[in-house]
C-alpha cells in the first residue's frame, strides 16, 4: 500500500509509490523522509508516457518489484477503518403470538394461486356453487307468465360449479390502515395568519 510522500515544497510525488529516502549525515530523522534519491521523470516521459508503459518489473527508484518494503498486513489495514455502528432495527417480538399466528395462517389459506398477468395475489372465492340459495319471490303473481319480466331470470336457477369464479381480486384497506395519520400532513408554506379558535392571544401570524 503505497502513497505519495510530500516534497519539501509541498508537492506530492506524481507516482503511486513514493521514492525511498536515503539518510545523510548531519540530518535528523524527521528531515530524511522529505528527501528523494530517485530520478524525477523528464518532460517527455510525462507528456508522452502511457499508462501501459508504467507496468514494469521495477519501481521508479530502481527497486525490484518483489521488494516492496514495509507493507502493513491486511489485518492492520482493516483495523484502521473507522467503526460504523449498525443502524437501529425495530424490536422483534420473540414470544409466541398465538392469535397473530392464527390470523396470519387464515389469511394465507385464503390466497389462491398467483396469476402471472396480475400484480397482486388473488383470493379464493369464499362461496361454492352448492351454497347458493335463492328464496322464492314473495310478490303476488310473480309466477304468472303474463307479468313476467327479463329481470326475473337472474337467480331463477341455482348456479353450477363452472358458473362460479374460483378466485377474485378484492381491494382491501390494509395499506391505509398502516398509516400513522388519518390524512396526509400539510408540509407546505402558509403565508396567511392562523386565527385561534380559543382566544385572540393565541393567534399565529407566521
mmCIF file of C-alpha atoms in Angstrom, residues 38-148:
data_model
loop_
_atom_site.group_PDB
_atom_site.id
_atom_site.type_symbol
_atom_site.label_atom_id
_atom_site.label_comp_id
_atom_site.label_asym_id
_atom_site.label_seq_id
_atom_site.Cartn_x
_atom_site.Cartn_y
_atom_site.Cartn_z
ATOM 1 C CA UNK A 38 15.123 8.746 -7.179
ATOM 2 C CA UNK A 39 15.498 10.447 -10.518
ATOM 3 C CA UNK A 40 12.493 12.530 -11.469
ATOM 4 C CA UNK A 41 10.703 11.933 -14.766
ATOM 5 C CA UNK A 42 11.538 14.072 -17.735
ATOM 6 C CA UNK A 43 9.110 16.225 -19.656
ATOM 7 C CA UNK A 44 8.963 13.717 -22.499
ATOM 8 C CA UNK A 45 8.206 10.823 -20.133
ATOM 9 C CA UNK A 46 5.329 12.685 -18.515
ATOM 10 C CA UNK A 47 3.891 14.173 -21.724
ATOM 11 C CA UNK A 48 4.209 11.131 -23.974
ATOM 12 C CA UNK A 49 4.040 8.401 -21.331
ATOM 13 C CA UNK A 50 1.143 5.955 -21.346
ATOM 14 C CA UNK A 51 -0.469 4.066 -18.523
ATOM 15 C CA UNK A 52 0.514 0.803 -20.145
ATOM 16 C CA UNK A 53 4.161 1.817 -20.048
ATOM 17 C CA UNK A 54 4.080 2.031 -16.249
ATOM 18 C CA UNK A 55 3.918 -1.743 -15.962
ATOM 19 C CA UNK A 56 7.484 -2.915 -15.391
ATOM 20 C CA UNK A 57 9.499 -5.150 -13.104
ATOM 21 C CA UNK A 58 10.998 -2.282 -11.110
ATOM 22 C CA UNK A 59 9.805 0.768 -9.257
ATOM 23 C CA UNK A 60 10.696 4.277 -10.344
ATOM 24 C CA UNK A 61 13.517 4.421 -7.792
ATOM 25 C CA UNK A 62 15.122 1.257 -9.185
ATOM 26 C CA UNK A 63 13.853 -1.122 -6.525
ATOM 27 C CA UNK A 64 12.810 -4.542 -7.722
ATOM 28 C CA UNK A 65 9.116 -5.175 -7.943
ATOM 29 C CA UNK A 66 9.159 -8.035 -5.436
ATOM 30 C CA UNK A 67 10.781 -5.810 -2.808
ATOM 31 C CA UNK A 68 8.015 -3.515 -1.623
ATOM 32 C CA UNK A 69 9.486 -2.743 1.779
ATOM 33 C CA UNK A 70 7.471 -2.456 4.961
ATOM 34 C CA UNK A 71 3.901 -3.159 3.869
ATOM 35 C CA UNK A 72 1.181 -3.474 6.533
ATOM 36 C CA UNK A 73 -0.849 -6.638 6.661
ATOM 37 C CA UNK A 74 -4.470 -6.748 5.619
ATOM 38 C CA UNK A 75 -5.409 -7.113 9.281
ATOM 39 C CA UNK A 76 -3.799 -3.777 10.102
ATOM 40 C CA UNK A 77 -5.468 -2.109 7.129
ATOM 41 C CA UNK A 78 -8.929 -3.349 8.079
ATOM 42 C CA UNK A 79 -8.378 -2.409 11.712
ATOM 43 C CA UNK A 80 -7.602 1.177 10.687
ATOM 44 C CA UNK A 81 -11.032 1.660 9.163
ATOM 45 C CA UNK A 82 -13.488 3.724 11.216
ATOM 46 C CA UNK A 83 -16.009 1.675 13.128
ATOM 47 C CA UNK A 84 -19.537 2.218 11.841
ATOM 48 C CA UNK A 85 -22.348 1.310 14.177
ATOM 49 C CA UNK A 86 -25.150 -0.796 12.817
ATOM 50 C CA UNK A 87 -28.448 1.009 12.272
ATOM 51 C CA UNK A 88 -31.124 0.666 14.899
ATOM 52 C CA UNK A 89 -33.587 -2.042 13.982
ATOM 53 C CA UNK A 90 -37.182 -2.342 15.114
ATOM 54 C CA UNK A 91 -37.938 -4.555 18.071
ATOM 55 C CA UNK A 92 -38.974 -8.049 17.033
ATOM 56 C CA UNK A 93 -41.254 -9.982 19.343
ATOM 57 C CA UNK A 94 -39.621 -13.289 20.210
ATOM 58 C CA UNK A 95 -42.579 -14.545 22.254
ATOM 59 C CA UNK A 96 -45.208 -16.887 20.855
ATOM 60 C CA UNK A 97 -48.035 -14.892 19.332
ATOM 61 C CA UNK A 98 -50.799 -17.470 19.084
ATOM 62 C CA UNK A 99 -53.565 -15.125 17.980
ATOM 63 C CA UNK A 100 -51.406 -13.262 15.449
ATOM 64 C CA UNK A 101 -50.114 -16.553 14.003
ATOM 65 C CA UNK A 102 -53.643 -17.872 13.656
ATOM 66 C CA UNK A 103 -54.742 -14.736 11.796
ATOM 67 C CA UNK A 104 -51.706 -14.968 9.514
ATOM 68 C CA UNK A 105 -52.369 -18.625 8.699
ATOM 69 C CA UNK A 106 -56.029 -17.848 7.997
ATOM 70 C CA UNK A 107 -55.110 -15.047 5.598
ATOM 71 C CA UNK A 108 -52.601 -17.269 3.794
ATOM 72 C CA UNK A 109 -55.211 -20.024 3.449
ATOM 73 C CA UNK A 110 -57.487 -17.595 1.591
ATOM 74 C CA UNK A 111 -54.918 -16.904 -1.094
ATOM 75 C CA UNK A 112 -55.254 -18.602 -4.456
ATOM 76 C CA UNK A 113 -52.586 -19.445 -6.997
ATOM 77 C CA UNK A 114 -50.616 -16.492 -8.314
ATOM 78 C CA UNK A 115 -51.589 -15.143 -11.724
ATOM 79 C CA UNK A 116 -48.724 -14.093 -13.992
ATOM 80 C CA UNK A 117 -50.586 -11.140 -15.503
ATOM 81 C CA UNK A 118 -51.698 -9.754 -12.094
ATOM 82 C CA UNK A 119 -49.641 -7.595 -9.761
ATOM 83 C CA UNK A 120 -51.346 -8.968 -6.622
ATOM 84 C CA UNK A 121 -52.136 -12.473 -5.435
ATOM 85 C CA UNK A 122 -55.843 -13.299 -5.850
ATOM 86 C CA UNK A 123 -58.032 -14.785 -3.153
ATOM 87 C CA UNK A 124 -60.217 -17.837 -3.288
ATOM 88 C CA UNK A 125 -63.880 -17.178 -3.883
ATOM 89 C CA UNK A 126 -65.473 -17.740 -0.454
ATOM 90 C CA UNK A 127 -68.717 -19.350 -1.721
ATOM 91 C CA UNK A 128 -69.124 -22.549 -3.711
ATOM 92 C CA UNK A 129 -71.995 -23.244 -6.114
ATOM 93 C CA UNK A 130 -73.759 -25.672 -3.792
ATOM 94 C CA UNK A 131 -74.156 -22.996 -1.100
ATOM 95 C CA UNK A 132 -76.104 -20.570 -3.286
ATOM 96 C CA UNK A 133 -79.774 -20.378 -2.231
ATOM 97 C CA UNK A 134 -82.282 -18.007 -3.799
ATOM 98 C CA UNK A 135 -85.524 -17.500 -1.872
ATOM 99 C CA UNK A 136 -88.761 -17.656 -3.873
ATOM 100 C CA UNK A 137 -90.346 -14.420 -4.971
ATOM 101 C CA UNK A 138 -92.875 -13.195 -2.403
ATOM 102 C CA UNK A 139 -94.627 -10.889 -4.851
ATOM 103 C CA UNK A 140 -98.139 -11.918 -5.751
ATOM 104 C CA UNK A 141 -98.433 -13.074 -9.334
ATOM 105 C CA UNK A 142 -94.681 -13.360 -9.826
ATOM 106 C CA UNK A 143 -95.112 -16.796 -11.426
ATOM 107 C CA UNK A 144 -97.729 -15.511 -13.887
ATOM 108 C CA UNK A 145 -96.221 -15.553 -17.396
ATOM 109 C CA UNK A 146 -98.307 -12.558 -18.416
ATOM 110 C CA UNK A 147 -96.439 -10.325 -15.985
ATOM 111 C CA UNK A 148 -93.013 -11.958 -16.287
#
